[in-house]
Coordinates of C-alpha atoms in Angstrom, one line a residue:
M1 CA 27.6 30.6 4.6
E2 CA 27.7 28.0 5.9
P3 CA 30.5 27.5 8.6
L4 CA 31.4 23.6 6.3
R5 CA 31.9 25.9 3.5
Q6 CA 33.6 28.4 4.9
L7 CA 35.8 26.3 6.2
L8 CA 36.9 24.2 3.3
H9 CA 36.9 28.3 1.1
K10 CA 38.9 28.8 3.6
T11 CA 41.5 26.1 3.1
L12 CA 41.8 26.4 -0.4
R13 CA 42.9 29.9 0.0
R14 CA 45.0 29.6 2.4
R15 CA 46.4 26.3 2.0
V16 CA 45.6 25.4 -2.1
L17 CA 46.8 27.7 -4.3
P18 CA 49.9 29.4 -2.7
L19 CA 51.6 25.8 -3.0
A20 CA 50.5 25.7 -6.4
I21 CA 52.1 29.5 -6.7
G22 CA 55.0 28.8 -4.4
F23 CA 55.6 25.6 -6.1
A24 CA 55.1 27.2 -9.5
L25 CA 58.0 29.3 -8.7
V26 CA 60.6 27.4 -7.5
T27 CA 60.6 25.3 -11.0
A28 CA 60.9 28.5 -12.6
F29 CA 63.9 28.9 -10.2
F30 CA 65.8 25.4 -10.1
A31 CA 65.1 25.4 -14.4
F32 CA 66.6 28.4 -14.6
S33 CA 69.8 27.8 -12.4
F34 CA 70.1 23.6 -14.1
A35 CA 69.9 25.3 -16.9
H36 CA 72.8 27.4 -16.4
L37 CA 74.8 24.6 -15.3
L38 CA 73.6 21.5 -17.9
L39 CA 74.7 24.7 -20.6
A40 CA 78.2 25.7 -20.4
D41 CA 77.2 28.0 -23.7
Q42 CA 73.7 29.8 -23.1
D43 CA 73.7 32.2 -26.5
S44 CA 73.1 28.6 -27.6
P45 CA 69.2 28.0 -29.1
L46 CA 69.3 24.7 -27.5
H47 CA 69.4 26.9 -24.0
G48 CA 67.1 29.5 -24.8
R49 CA 64.5 26.4 -25.4
L50 CA 65.7 24.7 -22.2
I51 CA 64.2 27.7 -20.8
L52 CA 61.9 28.2 -22.5
A53 CA 60.5 24.3 -21.5
L54 CA 60.6 24.8 -18.0
W55 CA 58.7 27.8 -17.8
T56 CA 55.8 26.7 -19.5
F57 CA 55.9 23.9 -17.2
A58 CA 56.0 25.5 -14.3
L59 CA 53.1 28.7 -16.0
V60 CA 50.8 25.4 -17.0
F61 CA 51.2 24.0 -13.2
V62 CA 49.7 27.3 -11.6
G63 CA 46.5 27.6 -13.9
V64 CA 45.9 23.8 -13.2
A65 CA 46.3 24.9 -9.9
V66 CA 44.0 28.1 -10.5
A67 CA 41.5 26.1 -12.8
A68 CA 41.3 23.7 -9.3
E69 CA 40.7 26.6 -6.9
V70 CA 37.5 27.5 -9.3
T71 CA 36.0 24.5 -9.7
S72 CA 36.5 23.3 -5.6
R73 CA 34.8 26.8 -5.5
F74 CA 31.5 26.0 -7.7
I75 CA 31.3 22.9 -6.3
V76 CA 31.1 23.9 -2.7
D77 CA 29.3 26.6 -3.3
R78 CA 26.3 23.6 -3.7
L79 CA 27.4 21.6 -0.9
P80 CA 23.9 21.4 1.6
A81 CA 23.6 23.1 4.5
T82 CA 25.6 21.2 7.0
P83 CA 26.3 23.0 10.0
L84 CA 30.6 21.7 11.3
P85 CA 30.4 20.0 14.7
P86 CA 31.1 22.0 18.2
T87 CA 34.8 20.9 18.0
Q88 CA 35.5 21.5 14.4
A89 CA 32.9 24.7 14.5
K90 CA 35.4 26.4 17.6
Q91 CA 38.4 25.8 15.5
T92 CA 36.7 27.6 12.4
E93 CA 36.1 30.9 15.0
S94 CA 39.2 30.4 16.7
S95 CA 41.8 30.6 13.3
G96 CA 39.8 33.7 11.8
A97 CA 41.8 35.8 14.3
S98 CA 44.9 34.8 13.0
A99 CA 43.5 34.2 8.9
T100 CA 45.3 37.8 8.0
N101 CA 48.2 36.5 9.3
P102 CA 48.3 33.7 8.0
S103 CA 52.5 33.6 7.3
G104 CA 52.9 31.0 9.6
D105 CA 50.8 28.2 8.9
T106 CA 50.6 28.6 4.5
F107 CA 52.8 26.0 4.3
R108 CA 50.9 23.2 6.6
P109 CA 49.3 20.0 4.5
P110 CA 46.1 20.6 3.7
Q111 CA 45.2 17.3 4.2
R112 CA 45.8 17.6 8.5
D113 CA 43.0 20.2 8.5
L114 CA 41.0 17.7 6.2
K115 CA 40.5 15.0 8.1
R116 CA 40.7 16.5 11.1
L117 CA 36.8 18.0 9.6
V118 CA 36.0 14.3 8.5
A119 CA 37.2 12.9 12.1
D120 CA 34.6 15.0 13.7
L121 CA 31.9 14.4 11.0
E122 CA 32.2 10.9 12.0
E123 CA 32.6 10.7 15.4
E124 CA 29.2 13.6 15.1
L125 CA 27.3 10.8 13.8
R126 CA 28.8 7.9 16.4
Q127 CA 27.6 10.2 18.9
R128 CA 24.5 10.3 17.5
A129 CA 24.2 6.9 17.6
R130 CA 25.6 6.4 20.6
D131 CA 23.3 8.5 22.4
E132 CA 20.0 6.2 20.8
S133 CA 21.5 3.0 21.7
Q134 CA 21.6 4.3 25.3
T135 CA 18.1 5.6 26.5
T136 CA 17.6 4.7 29.9
W137 CA 14.5 2.2 29.3
T138 CA 13.1 2.9 32.6
A139 CA 9.1 2.1 34.4
A140 CA 8.2 5.3 33.0
T141 CA 10.6 5.3 29.7
L142 CA 8.1 2.1 28.7
K143 CA 4.2 4.2 30.6
S144 CA 5.5 6.4 27.5
V145 CA 6.1 3.7 24.7
L146 CA 2.7 2.5 25.2
R147 CA 1.3 5.9 25.6
G148 CA 3.3 7.2 22.5
E149 CA 3.7 4.9 20.5
L150 CA 1.0 2.2 21.2
R151 CA -2.0 5.6 22.8
G152 CA -2.6 3.0 25.8
E153 CA -4.4 0.6 23.5
E154 CA -4.5 -2.9 25.8
V155 CA -1.8 -5.0 27.0
L156 CA -3.0 -9.1 28.4
V157 CA -0.4 -10.9 29.4
V158 CA -1.1 -15.0 29.6
S159 CA 1.5 -17.8 31.3
N160 CA 1.6 -20.4 33.4
R161 CA 3.0 -19.3 36.7
E162 CA 0.9 -16.1 38.4
P163 CA 3.3 -13.2 40.1
Y164 CA 1.8 -13.1 43.1
V165 CA 0.2 -16.5 45.0
H166 CA -1.9 -16.6 48.6
Q167 CA -1.0 -18.8 50.8
R168 CA -2.4 -20.6 53.7
R169 CA -0.8 -20.8 56.9
G170 CA -2.7 -21.5 59.7
D171 CA -5.4 -18.6 60.4
T172 CA -3.0 -16.0 58.0
I173 CA -3.0 -15.5 54.2
V174 CA 0.7 -15.2 53.1
V175 CA 1.5 -13.7 49.6
N176 CA 4.8 -15.4 48.5
R177 CA 6.7 -14.6 44.8
P178 CA 7.3 -17.6 43.1
A179 CA 11.2 -18.1 42.4
S180 CA 11.0 -18.1 38.5
G181 CA 12.5 -15.7 35.5
L182 CA 10.0 -15.2 33.8
V183 CA 8.7 -13.6 36.9
T184 CA 11.2 -12.0 37.1
A185 CA 11.0 -10.7 33.9
L186 CA 7.5 -9.4 33.7
E187 CA 6.1 -8.4 36.4
P188 CA 7.8 -4.6 37.0
V189 CA 6.4 -4.7 32.7
M190 CA 3.1 -5.7 34.2
R191 CA 3.6 -2.7 37.1
A192 CA 4.1 0.2 34.5
C193 CA 1.4 -1.2 31.4
S194 CA -1.4 -2.0 34.2
G195 CA -3.2 -4.0 32.3
V196 CA -4.3 -8.0 32.9
W197 CA -2.8 -10.7 33.3
I198 CA -4.0 -14.2 33.1
A199 CA -2.6 -17.5 34.8
H200 CA -3.6 -20.2 36.4
G201 CA -4.1 -19.9 40.1
S202 CA -2.3 -22.1 42.1
G203 CA -2.0 -21.1 45.5
S204 CA -4.6 -23.0 48.5
A205 CA -5.5 -19.8 48.8
D206 CA -6.1 -17.8 45.7
R207 CA -9.9 -18.7 45.5
D208 CA -10.1 -16.9 48.5
V209 CA -8.7 -12.9 47.5
V210 CA -10.6 -13.4 44.4
D211 CA -13.2 -11.0 43.3
A212 CA -17.1 -12.5 41.2
R213 CA -15.1 -12.4 37.7
D214 CA -11.5 -14.6 39.6
H215 CA -9.5 -11.1 39.4
V216 CA -7.1 -9.7 42.3
A217 CA -5.2 -6.7 42.2
V218 CA -1.7 -7.4 42.4
P219 CA 1.2 -6.3 44.5
P220 CA -1.1 -6.2 47.1
D221 CA 1.0 -3.5 48.8
N222 CA 1.2 -1.1 46.3
P223 CA -1.5 -2.4 43.0
A224 CA -0.9 -1.5 40.2
Y225 CA -2.7 -4.2 37.6
E226 CA -5.1 -7.1 37.3
L227 CA -4.2 -10.8 37.8
R228 CA -6.9 -12.3 36.5
R229 CA -6.8 -16.7 37.8
I230 CA -7.6 -20.0 35.1
W231 CA -8.9 -22.9 38.0
L232 CA -7.2 -26.5 36.4
S233 CA -8.6 -29.5 37.6
P234 CA -6.2 -32.0 39.3
L235 CA -6.3 -34.9 36.1
E236 CA -5.6 -30.8 34.3
E237 CA -2.8 -30.2 36.2
E238 CA -1.7 -33.4 35.4
G239 CA -1.6 -33.9 32.3
F240 CA -1.5 -29.7 30.9
Y241 CA 1.7 -29.1 33.1
Y242 CA 2.9 -32.4 35.1
G243 CA 2.5 -34.9 32.2
F244 CA 2.7 -32.8 28.1
A245 CA 4.4 -29.5 29.8
N246 CA 7.3 -30.4 32.0
E247 CA 7.6 -34.6 31.1
G248 CA 7.6 -34.0 27.6
L249 CA 8.5 -30.7 26.1
W250 CA 11.4 -28.7 29.1
P251 CA 13.7 -31.8 28.5
L252 CA 13.4 -32.3 24.3
C253 CA 13.6 -28.9 24.6
H254 CA 17.0 -29.0 27.3
I255 CA 20.2 -30.7 26.7
A256 CA 20.8 -32.2 29.6
H257 CA 20.4 -35.8 29.1
V258 CA 17.1 -37.0 30.3
R259 CA 15.0 -38.4 27.5
P260 CA 11.1 -36.8 27.2
T261 CA 8.2 -39.0 27.6
F262 CA 5.0 -37.8 25.5
R263 CA 1.2 -39.2 26.2
N264 CA -2.2 -39.4 24.2
S265 CA -4.0 -38.4 27.7
D266 CA -1.3 -35.0 28.3
W267 CA -1.6 -34.1 24.6
E268 CA -5.5 -33.9 25.0
Q269 CA -5.4 -32.3 28.3
Y270 CA -3.0 -29.7 27.2
L271 CA -4.5 -28.9 23.8
A272 CA -7.7 -28.7 26.2
V273 CA -6.2 -25.8 28.8
N274 CA -4.8 -24.0 25.9
Q275 CA -8.5 -23.5 25.3
R276 CA -9.5 -22.4 28.0
F277 CA -6.9 -19.8 28.0
A278 CA -7.5 -19.0 24.4
D279 CA -11.4 -18.4 25.7
A280 CA -10.2 -16.4 28.9
V281 CA -8.1 -14.1 26.9
V282 CA -10.8 -13.2 24.5
E283 CA -13.1 -12.8 27.7
E284 CA -10.8 -10.0 29.4
A285 CA -10.2 -8.1 26.0
K286 CA -12.1 -4.3 25.4
T287 CA -11.2 -4.8 21.7
N288 CA -11.3 -6.8 19.1
D289 CA -7.3 -6.2 18.4
P290 CA -5.3 -6.4 21.9
I291 CA -2.3 -7.1 22.2
V292 CA -1.6 -10.3 24.1
L293 CA 1.6 -11.2 24.5
V294 CA 1.9 -14.7 25.3
Q295 CA 4.3 -16.7 27.2
D296 CA 6.3 -19.7 27.1
Y297 CA 6.3 -23.5 26.8
H298 CA 2.8 -24.2 28.3
F299 CA 0.8 -22.3 25.3
A300 CA 2.4 -23.1 22.2
L301 CA -1.6 -23.4 20.6
L302 CA -2.4 -20.2 22.5
P303 CA -1.5 -17.8 19.8
R304 CA -2.8 -20.3 16.7
M305 CA -6.9 -20.5 19.0
I306 CA -6.3 -16.1 19.2
R307 CA -6.2 -15.1 16.1
K308 CA -8.8 -17.8 15.0
R309 CA -10.9 -15.8 17.3
L310 CA -9.2 -12.2 17.3
P311 CA -8.0 -12.0 13.9
K312 CA -6.6 -8.1 14.6
A313 CA -5.0 -9.0 17.5
T314 CA -1.7 -8.6 18.3
I315 CA -0.1 -11.5 19.4
I316 CA 4.0 -11.6 20.3
T317 CA 5.3 -14.7 21.8
F318 CA 8.3 -15.3 24.0
W319 CA 9.8 -19.1 24.1
H320 CA 11.5 -18.3 27.2
I321 CA 13.6 -21.9 26.7
P322 CA 15.7 -22.7 24.9
W323 CA 14.7 -24.1 20.9
P324 CA 16.8 -27.2 20.1
N325 CA 17.4 -28.0 16.2
P326 CA 14.5 -30.1 14.0
E327 CA 16.0 -32.9 14.5
V328 CA 15.6 -33.5 18.3
F329 CA 12.6 -31.3 18.2
T330 CA 11.1 -33.8 15.5
I331 CA 10.8 -36.7 18.7
S332 CA 7.9 -34.8 19.6
P333 CA 4.8 -37.1 18.0
W334 CA 2.8 -33.5 17.6
A335 CA 5.9 -31.6 16.9
T336 CA 3.9 -29.9 13.0
E337 CA 0.6 -29.4 15.7
L338 CA 2.7 -27.2 18.1
V339 CA 4.7 -25.4 15.3
E340 CA 1.7 -24.0 13.5
G341 CA -0.1 -23.2 16.1
L342 CA 3.4 -21.1 17.4
L343 CA 2.7 -19.2 13.4
G344 CA -0.1 -18.0 14.7
S345 CA 2.1 -15.1 16.4
S346 CA 2.5 -11.7 15.4
I347 CA 6.4 -12.0 16.7
L348 CA 8.2 -15.1 18.2
G349 CA 10.7 -14.2 20.7
F350 CA 13.3 -16.1 21.3
H351 CA 16.9 -15.1 24.0
T352 CA 19.8 -15.5 21.0
Q353 CA 20.0 -15.7 17.4
A354 CA 20.7 -19.8 17.3
H355 CA 17.3 -20.4 18.5
C356 CA 15.8 -18.1 16.2
L357 CA 17.6 -20.2 13.6
N358 CA 16.8 -23.4 14.5
F359 CA 13.0 -22.7 15.2
M360 CA 13.2 -21.5 11.6
D361 CA 15.3 -24.6 10.2
T362 CA 12.0 -26.8 11.9
V363 CA 9.6 -25.1 10.2
D364 CA 11.9 -25.9 6.3
R365 CA 11.4 -29.2 8.1
L366 CA 7.3 -29.1 8.9
L367 CA 5.1 -27.2 7.1
E368 CA 5.2 -25.9 3.2
A369 CA 5.7 -22.4 4.5
R370 CA 7.6 -19.5 2.8
V371 CA 10.9 -19.1 5.4
D372 CA 12.4 -16.2 4.6
R373 CA 15.8 -16.0 6.3
E374 CA 16.9 -12.3 5.3
T375 CA 14.7 -11.2 7.1
Y376 CA 13.0 -14.0 9.7
E377 CA 9.5 -14.4 7.9
V378 CA 8.0 -17.4 7.8
T379 CA 4.5 -17.1 6.6
H380 CA 2.1 -19.9 6.8
D381 CA -1.8 -20.2 5.9
Q382 CA -1.7 -16.9 4.9
H383 CA -0.3 -14.7 8.1
T384 CA 3.7 -13.6 8.5
T385 CA 4.8 -14.2 12.1
A386 CA 8.1 -11.7 12.8
V387 CA 11.0 -14.5 13.8
R388 CA 13.5 -12.1 17.3
R389 CA 16.0 -12.5 18.9
Y390 CA 14.8 -10.5 22.6
P391 CA 17.4 -10.9 25.0
I392 CA 15.5 -10.8 28.4
S393 CA 16.9 -8.4 31.4
I394 CA 15.8 -7.6 34.9
E395 CA 14.8 -4.6 36.1
W396 CA 17.2 -1.6 36.6
P397 CA 18.3 -0.4 39.1
P398 CA 17.0 -3.1 40.8
A399 CA 14.5 -2.6 43.6
A400 CA 15.2 -0.4 47.5
A401 CA 14.0 -3.1 49.3
M402 CA 16.1 -5.5 47.7
T403 CA 20.3 -3.6 48.3
A404 CA 18.7 -1.8 51.5
H405 CA 21.6 -4.2 53.2
P406 CA 24.7 -2.4 53.5
V407 CA 27.2 -5.1 52.2
E408 CA 29.4 -4.9 54.9
V409 CA 26.1 -5.6 57.2
C410 CA 25.2 -8.6 54.3
H411 CA 28.7 -10.3 55.1
R412 CA 28.6 -9.8 58.9
E413 CA 25.1 -11.6 58.9
I414 CA 25.0 -13.6 56.8
R415 CA 27.9 -15.7 58.2
A416 CA 25.9 -15.3 61.8
E417 CA 23.4 -17.1 60.6
N418 CA 24.6 -20.0 58.9
N419 CA 27.5 -20.5 61.7
L420 CA 30.3 -19.5 59.6
P421 CA 33.0 -17.3 60.5
L422 CA 33.3 -13.3 59.6
D423 CA 36.2 -14.5 57.3
C424 CA 35.4 -17.8 55.4
R425 CA 34.8 -16.7 51.8
L426 CA 31.6 -17.6 50.7
G427 CA 29.8 -18.7 47.6
V428 CA 26.8 -18.7 46.9
G429 CA 24.3 -21.1 44.2
V430 CA 20.4 -19.8 43.1
D431 CA 18.7 -22.2 41.1
R432 CA 15.2 -24.3 41.5
L433 CA 16.0 -27.8 42.1
D434 CA 16.2 -28.8 38.4
Y435 CA 18.0 -31.1 36.6
T436 CA 19.0 -28.6 34.2
K437 CA 20.7 -26.1 36.0
G438 CA 23.2 -27.7 36.9
I439 CA 23.7 -28.5 41.0
I440 CA 25.2 -32.2 41.3
E441 CA 28.0 -30.7 38.7
R442 CA 28.5 -27.7 40.8
F443 CA 29.0 -29.8 44.3
R444 CA 31.7 -31.9 42.1
A445 CA 33.4 -28.8 40.8
I446 CA 33.2 -27.2 44.7
E447 CA 34.9 -31.0 45.9
R448 CA 37.6 -31.0 43.0
L449 CA 37.9 -27.7 44.0
L450 CA 38.9 -28.6 47.8
E451 CA 41.2 -31.7 46.4
L452 CA 44.1 -29.7 44.5
N453 CA 44.0 -26.4 46.8
P454 CA 43.2 -28.7 50.4
E455 CA 44.2 -24.5 51.5
W456 CA 40.7 -23.7 51.3
I457 CA 39.2 -26.4 53.6
G458 CA 37.5 -25.0 56.2
R459 CA 37.9 -21.2 55.3
F460 CA 35.1 -21.7 52.6
S461 CA 32.0 -22.5 51.9
F462 CA 28.8 -22.8 49.7
V463 CA 25.0 -21.6 50.2
Q464 CA 23.3 -23.0 47.6
I465 CA 20.0 -21.6 47.8
S466 CA 16.9 -25.2 46.1
A467 CA 14.1 -24.1 45.6
P468 CA 11.4 -27.3 45.9
S469 CA 10.0 -27.6 42.3
R470 CA 7.5 -30.0 40.2
S471 CA 8.1 -32.0 43.3
R472 CA 5.9 -34.8 42.2
L473 CA 7.4 -35.8 39.4
D474 CA 9.8 -39.2 39.7
E475 CA 12.9 -37.3 38.0
Y476 CA 12.5 -34.1 39.7
Q477 CA 12.2 -36.7 43.5
S478 CA 15.1 -38.9 41.8
Y479 CA 16.9 -35.7 42.1
E480 CA 16.7 -34.0 44.6
A481 CA 17.5 -37.1 46.2
Q482 CA 21.0 -37.2 44.4
V483 CA 21.6 -33.7 45.5
R484 CA 21.2 -33.8 49.1
A485 CA 23.3 -37.0 48.8
L486 CA 26.5 -35.7 46.9
A487 CA 26.8 -32.7 49.6
T488 CA 26.1 -34.8 52.5
R489 CA 29.3 -37.1 51.1
I490 CA 31.3 -34.1 50.8
N491 CA 30.6 -32.8 54.1
E492 CA 32.1 -35.7 55.0
R493 CA 34.7 -36.2 53.6
F494 CA 36.1 -32.9 53.5
C495 CA 34.6 -31.8 58.1
P496 CA 33.7 -34.3 59.7
S497 CA 31.7 -35.6 62.4
G498 CA 33.2 -33.9 65.7
R499 CA 35.9 -31.9 63.6
S500 CA 35.3 -28.1 63.6
G501 CA 35.4 -26.0 61.2
P502 CA 32.5 -24.9 59.0
P503 CA 30.8 -27.5 56.1
P504 CA 31.5 -27.3 51.9
I505 CA 28.4 -27.2 51.8
I506 CA 25.4 -25.6 53.1
L507 CA 22.1 -26.7 51.6
K508 CA 18.5 -24.8 51.5
I509 CA 15.8 -26.5 50.0
E510 CA 13.4 -24.4 50.7
H511 CA 11.4 -21.0 49.4
H512 CA 13.8 -18.1 49.9
P513 CA 11.8 -14.9 48.5
P514 CA 13.5 -11.4 46.8
E515 CA 14.7 -9.7 49.3
A516 CA 16.5 -12.6 51.8
V517 CA 18.3 -14.3 48.2
Y518 CA 19.7 -9.8 47.7
R519 CA 21.1 -10.4 51.1
Y520 CA 23.2 -13.3 49.7
Y521 CA 23.8 -12.4 46.7
R522 CA 25.7 -9.1 48.3
A523 CA 28.0 -11.3 51.0
A524 CA 28.8 -13.6 48.5
D525 CA 32.8 -13.6 47.2
L526 CA 31.4 -15.3 43.8
C527 CA 28.3 -16.7 42.3
F528 CA 27.8 -19.8 40.2
V529 CA 25.6 -20.9 37.5
S530 CA 26.3 -24.1 36.3
S531 CA 23.4 -24.5 34.3
L532 CA 24.4 -27.5 31.5
H533 CA 20.7 -25.7 29.3
D534 CA 19.6 -22.6 29.2
G535 CA 17.5 -19.8 27.6
M536 CA 19.5 -17.3 29.7
N537 CA 19.6 -17.3 33.7
L538 CA 18.8 -13.8 35.3
V539 CA 20.6 -15.6 38.6
A540 CA 24.0 -14.2 36.9
K541 CA 22.7 -11.0 36.2
E542 CA 20.8 -10.2 39.9
F543 CA 23.6 -11.7 41.1
V544 CA 25.6 -8.4 38.7
A545 CA 22.8 -6.2 39.8
A546 CA 23.1 -6.8 43.6
R547 CA 26.2 -5.8 43.4
D548 CA 26.5 -1.7 43.8
D549 CA 30.2 -2.6 45.5
E550 CA 31.5 -3.6 42.3
Q551 CA 32.8 -6.9 43.6
G552 CA 31.8 -10.3 43.4
V553 CA 33.0 -12.6 40.6
L554 CA 30.5 -14.2 38.8
I555 CA 31.5 -17.5 37.3
L556 CA 28.8 -18.4 34.4
S557 CA 28.3 -22.4 31.9
Q558 CA 29.3 -21.8 28.9
F559 CA 25.3 -23.0 28.1
A560 CA 23.3 -20.2 29.9
G561 CA 22.3 -17.1 27.0
A562 CA 23.8 -15.3 29.5
A563 CA 27.3 -15.6 29.0
R564 CA 26.8 -14.3 25.5
E565 CA 26.0 -10.8 26.6
M566 CA 28.7 -11.3 29.8
P567 CA 32.5 -12.5 28.3
E568 CA 33.3 -10.5 31.7
A569 CA 32.1 -13.3 34.0
L570 CA 34.6 -16.7 34.2
I571 CA 33.1 -19.2 31.6
I572 CA 33.1 -22.8 32.1
N573 CA 31.6 -25.3 30.7
P574 CA 29.8 -27.2 34.0
Y575 CA 31.4 -30.8 32.3
N576 CA 34.8 -30.3 33.2
A577 CA 35.4 -30.5 37.0
D578 CA 38.6 -29.3 37.0
Q579 CA 38.7 -26.3 34.7
C580 CA 35.2 -25.3 37.0
A581 CA 37.9 -25.9 40.4
A582 CA 40.1 -23.1 38.9
A583 CA 38.0 -21.3 38.0
L584 CA 36.6 -21.6 41.9
H585 CA 40.4 -20.5 43.1
L586 CA 40.4 -18.6 40.3
A587 CA 37.4 -16.3 41.7
L588 CA 39.1 -16.4 45.5
T589 CA 42.1 -14.9 44.8
M590 CA 40.9 -12.2 42.0
P591 CA 42.2 -9.0 42.7
A592 CA 39.6 -6.2 44.9
E593 CA 41.0 -3.7 41.5
E594 CA 40.5 -7.3 38.7
Q595 CA 36.6 -7.9 40.5
A596 CA 35.9 -4.2 39.7
L597 CA 36.9 -4.0 36.0
R598 CA 34.8 -6.5 35.0
M599 CA 31.7 -6.1 37.6
R600 CA 31.6 -2.5 36.1
L601 CA 31.4 -4.0 33.0
M602 CA 29.1 -6.4 33.5
R603 CA 26.9 -3.9 35.1
R604 CA 26.8 -1.2 32.5
L605 CA 25.2 -3.9 30.0
I606 CA 22.4 -5.0 32.2
S607 CA 21.6 -1.6 33.2
E608 CA 21.9 -0.4 29.2
F609 CA 20.1 -4.0 28.1
N610 CA 17.5 -4.6 30.9
V611 CA 13.8 -5.4 30.8
Y612 CA 12.0 -2.1 29.9
R613 CA 14.4 -2.0 27.0
W614 CA 13.1 -6.4 26.4
A615 CA 9.8 -5.3 26.3
G616 CA 10.1 -1.8 24.9
R617 CA 11.8 -3.3 21.8
M618 CA 8.5 -5.9 21.6
L619 CA 6.5 -3.4 22.0
L620 CA 8.0 -1.4 19.7
D621 CA 8.0 -3.8 16.7
A622 CA 4.4 -4.2 18.0
A623 CA 2.7 -1.2 17.4
I624 CA 5.0 -0.9 14.0
M625 CA 3.3 -3.9 12.8
R626 CA -0.7 -2.1 14.1
Q627 CA 0.6 1.0 11.8
R628 CA 1.4 -0.9 9.1
S629 CA -2.0 -2.9 9.1
R630 CA -3.9 -0.1 8.9
L631 CA -1.9 1.6 6.3
P632 CA -4.9 1.5 3.4
E633 CA -4.2 -1.1 0.0
L634 CA -3.3 0.6 -2.6
P635 CA -5.5 -0.2 -5.7
L636 CA -4.9 -3.1 -8.3
S637 CA -3.8 -1.3 -11.6
T638 CA -6.5 -1.5 -14.8
T639 CA -4.0 -0.8 -17.3

């Protein structure tokens, strides 16, 4: 007999039936005594009737208990064969030794055993759920998904930004990794997938290193996949990238109080370049049903273009920036065309559920389509697109080169390189020089900290690392000038010329390779992310990943998608300078134990929800979709 049945039988035999018989005997005894006390004349007929009634009640009670025992055994014998959890099985075995001597626990309440059984069963189910949800996602796991679920089917990635840029410096060619959250997320995925990445070749030496098919193997030191470069003319780059994408869609989708600009000429270039990339996808596809990962707002038209040429392709589009509400998005004169283009996707991914809902509301507003809010699917033009939330993340664990320098060494060397005292407290910010990143608001918060807490003057410095970005656009040129001017004014106010001491702000507007950025992460006491609007923001996750010493404090804008995942950070409103100043002071005075607790929780989340899990979830969803599409259709009934 199965262990579960044995336990239930033993519980009924040793607990329920003895209690019932014991209760009946006690009832009879008290009934007899009660009758003697109640009636002085024991020869009275009433005395006999009362005794008979009470004994009858006791016997009926015993009969009910016996019937319950028989019925329970009948039910238990028909239970499915369910093994006991290990803890309960051990308890059953150990209790068997004393089964012959049950006197010590005969009258314990039977509910105790049953409750323990239920609790153990529930714990086993919870443990199984935890085991499934906490699968460690690594590059090897992702490869096994591709081999097992997708059976090695080809994967193509399309993005505007390339993962490696070859630049000429004098007579030599150097390779840079661009400052891009998209590249940070996708590059380790492609190393695991070994597919083809199609991107715009923008480096001054990019043409010098490709083969006849415009391919180059990357990474340069350990090639793992192919990079196919697309060449754009200055006119195409001006209209497609700087014009429609970054003067139109970028400010449209970010609440940063910059007006979008839309021009017919930019739209024509955007349309033409999307078609160029669609042609490249068809050229690179070795089968008629590849998996194509389309990245970001540069290619909103691409999914539908690919769908027309490769109708069996599985197209996963990920929109890396926020999706605004319908009232905002319909500002674009080509809002309908953009949404129709995205609905060529098999799966359309966003960082947050709010962005998914905004997109579906936009479809509802613009198109004649079936929007299913229960399954999060949109059917348009006889094609169904699944709209899903996939919060993007970073590689875990970080590459060995990123954490090669011990924290103590980084602490000492970074301060020496910036002429700071060894005991100077250090903050760091890492961003592209972009108006959505809230760098001006960050500097104002530092100024407010020094106003409210003057004890930090000369004892705290903030290093702002900003990679130049889109510097051909007037809005970005103006923003860089404002950032430089504000940093200069704050430094002159709190560290005037001729006065010794570290400056409040150290501004570095130049490209820094990832290894150099991680040295600053590991040297800093805090990292300040003050985005005005951000889909996710991977800098926050990189800082946490860099701190294997479990020290340092993350200050994080409530308007970044990462704030929904990492509530252990100090969440702030970047527009509230006083609140940000208070968060800075709190970070600088936070005890080491609290820092470790917060950092440990955030590191655990990033380790579980890393970039391989992000890509793996999308690819698993794609695998299920492909398997369903290959099932034979049922014939229609003729009856």
